[in-house]
XYZ file of C-alpha atoms in Angstrom:
238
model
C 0.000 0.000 0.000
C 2.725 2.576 0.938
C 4.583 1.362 -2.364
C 1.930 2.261 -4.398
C 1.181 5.666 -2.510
C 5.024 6.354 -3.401
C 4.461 5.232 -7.064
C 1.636 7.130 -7.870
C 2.861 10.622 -5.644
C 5.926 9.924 -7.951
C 3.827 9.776 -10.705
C 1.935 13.084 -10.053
C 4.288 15.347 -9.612
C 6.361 14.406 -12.668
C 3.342 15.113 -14.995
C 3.098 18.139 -12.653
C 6.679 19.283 -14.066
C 5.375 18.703 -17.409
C 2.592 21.352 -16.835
C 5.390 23.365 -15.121
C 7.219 23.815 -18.230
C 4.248 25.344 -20.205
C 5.117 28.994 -20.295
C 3.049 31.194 -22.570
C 1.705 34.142 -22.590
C -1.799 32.454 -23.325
C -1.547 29.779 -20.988
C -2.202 30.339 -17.268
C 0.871 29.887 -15.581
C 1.125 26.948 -13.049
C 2.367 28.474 -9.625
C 2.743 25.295 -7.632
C 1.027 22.195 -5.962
C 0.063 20.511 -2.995
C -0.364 17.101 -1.940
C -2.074 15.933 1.525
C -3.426 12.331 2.422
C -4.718 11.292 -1.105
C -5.860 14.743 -2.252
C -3.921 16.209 -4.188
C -4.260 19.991 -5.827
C -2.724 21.844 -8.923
C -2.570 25.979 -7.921
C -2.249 28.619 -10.332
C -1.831 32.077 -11.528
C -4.734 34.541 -10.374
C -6.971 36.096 -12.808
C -8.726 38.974 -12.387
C -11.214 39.130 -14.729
C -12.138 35.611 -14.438
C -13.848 33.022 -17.129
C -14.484 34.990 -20.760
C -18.127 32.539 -20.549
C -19.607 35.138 -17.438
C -18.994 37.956 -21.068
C -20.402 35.942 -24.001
C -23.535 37.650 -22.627
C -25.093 41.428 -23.431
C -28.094 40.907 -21.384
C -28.911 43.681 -19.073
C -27.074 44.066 -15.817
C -23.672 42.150 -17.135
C -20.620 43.179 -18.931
C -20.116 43.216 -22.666
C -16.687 43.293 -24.584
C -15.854 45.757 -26.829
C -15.359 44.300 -30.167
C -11.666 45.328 -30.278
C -11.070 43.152 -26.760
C -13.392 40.363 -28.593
C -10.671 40.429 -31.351
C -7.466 40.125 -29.528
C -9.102 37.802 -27.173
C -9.855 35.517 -30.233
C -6.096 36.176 -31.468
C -4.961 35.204 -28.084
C -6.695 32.131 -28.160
C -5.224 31.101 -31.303
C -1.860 31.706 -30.302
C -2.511 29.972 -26.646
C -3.604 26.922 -28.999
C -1.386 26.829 -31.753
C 1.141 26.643 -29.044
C -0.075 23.727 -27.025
C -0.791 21.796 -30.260
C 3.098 22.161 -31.277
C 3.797 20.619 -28.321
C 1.551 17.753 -29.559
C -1.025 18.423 -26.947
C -5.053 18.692 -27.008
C -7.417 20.485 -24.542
C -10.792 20.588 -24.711
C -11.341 24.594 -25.253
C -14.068 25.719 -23.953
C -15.555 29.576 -22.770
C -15.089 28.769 -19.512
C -11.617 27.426 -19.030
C -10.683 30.659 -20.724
C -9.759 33.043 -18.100
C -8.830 37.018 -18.572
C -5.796 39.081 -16.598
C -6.330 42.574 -15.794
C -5.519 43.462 -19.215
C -8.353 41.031 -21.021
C -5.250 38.832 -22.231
C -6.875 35.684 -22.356
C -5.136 32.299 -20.874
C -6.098 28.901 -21.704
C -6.680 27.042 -18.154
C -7.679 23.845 -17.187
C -5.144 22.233 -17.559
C -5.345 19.701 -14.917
C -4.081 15.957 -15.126
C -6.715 14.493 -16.646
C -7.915 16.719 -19.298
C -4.240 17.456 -21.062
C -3.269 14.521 -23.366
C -1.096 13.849 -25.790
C -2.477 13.970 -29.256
C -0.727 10.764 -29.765
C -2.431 8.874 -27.328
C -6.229 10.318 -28.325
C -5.549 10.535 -32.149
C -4.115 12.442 -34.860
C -7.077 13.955 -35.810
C -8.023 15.893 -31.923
C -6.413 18.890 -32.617
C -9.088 19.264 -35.684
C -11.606 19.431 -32.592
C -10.071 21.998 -30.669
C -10.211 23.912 -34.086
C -13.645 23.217 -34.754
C -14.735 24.039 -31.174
C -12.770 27.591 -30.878
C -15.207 28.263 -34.687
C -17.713 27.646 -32.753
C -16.279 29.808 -29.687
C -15.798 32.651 -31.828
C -19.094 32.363 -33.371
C -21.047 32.287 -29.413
C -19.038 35.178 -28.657
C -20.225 37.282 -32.241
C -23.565 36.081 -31.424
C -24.378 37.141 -28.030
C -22.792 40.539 -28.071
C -25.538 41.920 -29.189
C -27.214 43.822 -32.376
C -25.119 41.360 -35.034
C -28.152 39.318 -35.728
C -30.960 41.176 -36.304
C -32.917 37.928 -35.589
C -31.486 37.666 -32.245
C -34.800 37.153 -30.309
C -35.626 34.471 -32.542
C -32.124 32.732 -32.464
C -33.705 29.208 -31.847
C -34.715 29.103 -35.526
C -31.950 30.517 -36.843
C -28.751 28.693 -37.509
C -26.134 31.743 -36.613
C -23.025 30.234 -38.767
C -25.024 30.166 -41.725
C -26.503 33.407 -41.322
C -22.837 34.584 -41.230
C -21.862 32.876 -43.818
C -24.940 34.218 -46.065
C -24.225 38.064 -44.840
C -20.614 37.299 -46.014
C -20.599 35.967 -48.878
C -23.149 38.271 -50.130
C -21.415 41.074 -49.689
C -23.806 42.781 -46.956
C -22.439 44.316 -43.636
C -22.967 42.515 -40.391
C -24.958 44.766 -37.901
C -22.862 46.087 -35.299
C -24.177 49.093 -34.283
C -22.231 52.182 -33.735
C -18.796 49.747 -34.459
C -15.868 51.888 -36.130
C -15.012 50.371 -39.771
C -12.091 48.804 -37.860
C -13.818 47.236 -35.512
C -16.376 45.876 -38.663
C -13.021 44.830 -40.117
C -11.790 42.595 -37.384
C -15.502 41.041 -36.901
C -15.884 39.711 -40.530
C -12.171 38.070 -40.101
C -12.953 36.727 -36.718
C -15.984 34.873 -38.740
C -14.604 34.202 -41.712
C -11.966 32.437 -39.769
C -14.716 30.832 -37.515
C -16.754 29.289 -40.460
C -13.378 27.509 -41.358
C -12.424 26.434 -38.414
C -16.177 24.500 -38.477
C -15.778 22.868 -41.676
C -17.801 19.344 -41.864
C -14.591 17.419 -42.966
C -12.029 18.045 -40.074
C -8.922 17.715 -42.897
C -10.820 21.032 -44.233
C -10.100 22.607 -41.151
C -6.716 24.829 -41.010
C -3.835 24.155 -39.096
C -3.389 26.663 -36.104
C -0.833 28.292 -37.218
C -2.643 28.812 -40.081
C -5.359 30.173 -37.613
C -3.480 32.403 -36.192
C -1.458 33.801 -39.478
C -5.331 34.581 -41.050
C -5.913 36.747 -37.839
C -3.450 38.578 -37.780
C -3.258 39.270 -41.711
C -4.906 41.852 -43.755
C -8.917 41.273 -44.403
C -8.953 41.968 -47.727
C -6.902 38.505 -48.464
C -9.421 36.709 -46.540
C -10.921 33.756 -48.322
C -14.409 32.643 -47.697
C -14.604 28.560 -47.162
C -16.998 26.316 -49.012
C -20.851 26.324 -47.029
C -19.901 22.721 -45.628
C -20.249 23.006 -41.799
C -22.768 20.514 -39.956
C -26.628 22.118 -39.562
C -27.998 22.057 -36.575
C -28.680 24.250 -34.461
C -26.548 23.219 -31.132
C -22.905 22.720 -31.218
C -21.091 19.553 -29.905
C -17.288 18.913 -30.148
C -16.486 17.353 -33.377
């Protein structure tokens, strides 16, 4: 019994190191750890402005991001991602392990034991998920900040990616309210780089790198993707 309590205390704190050695600006920093009795406890960074998922919402009485924060939020992301997956790792991303600093830099979190994997060990294709479900991210975060859909009341009969996609590729503007032509430019990239990131065929999907190179490049060489991104109305990790 005491062997095994050795092994596996042995065990935990050298994957612990392996967290310990992530060091990126978009990945909450791991501070230290703690182990008592069989508990055992990963501590990290503070953040300030906690989860992004308490600002996906414009509803009265909460806080809204600015578009501009929305945008570099959505670059830091990528970079926080693009990062982990050249390390060969997956993470299920998610609004909620996304956590802001004072500055609304965001920080990938949750990284605890048993949600950080090697891509080898869940499949070659898992980063394609983490792409599709940051699309998907980007696309919650367009949609509930208010005034882009002018359907937004009605939302559970409309299918918000393809309404993007329509607006888009027709050439109309995206309703945004008083939003400088800046801020209109980084919107249509953020989406245009959302509705590939949800391609139907994850080998459609771009690399992260690629993700992050199409954010931070000019919107006029943006390329819209072909309509092929599954239709329904409530997104699940694909």
């Amino acid at each position: 019994m005491m062997a095994n309590s050795v092994a596996g205390d042995k065990e935990f704190i050298n994957e612990v190191a392996k967290i310990g050695r992530i060091r990126h600006s978009n990945v909450v920093k791991l501070i230290g750890f703690c182990i008592e009795g069989s508990k055992r406890a990963l501590v990290y960074e503070f953040m300030p402005n906690g989860s992004l998922d308490k600002y996906k919402y414009s509803q009265e009485g909460t806080v809204s991001l600015s578009y501009r924060k929305m945008f570099k939020i959505s670059l830091g992301m990528a970079r926080g991602i693009d990062y982990l997956h050249q390390d060969s790792k997956h993470i299920d991303i998610k609004l909620h392990n996304i956590l802001l600093d004072e500055n609304f830099n965001p920080k990938i979190s949750d990284l605890g034991l048993a949600k950080f994997y090697p891509l080898d060990d869940i499949g070659g294709v898992s980063y394609k998920a983490d792409l599709y479900n940051f699309g998907m991210m980007l696309m919650e975060m367009a949609r509930r900040r208010g005034n882009m859909n002018p359907f937004a009341e009605n939302l559970s009969q409309v299918y918000f990616p393809s309404w993007v996609y329509d607006q888009i590729n027709e050439g109309k503007e995206l309703e945004m309210g008083d939003a400088t032509e800046e801020e209109r430019k980084m919107m249509k990239k953020m989406m245009i780089v959302a509705l590939w990131c949800i391609q139907m065929r994850p080998e459609d999907r771009p690399s992260t790198s690629k993700v992050v190179e199409m954010l931070e490049a000019d919107i006029g060489i943006q390329r819209m993707p072909p309509k092929s991104f599954p239709n329904f109305r409530r997104h699940s990790q694909r």
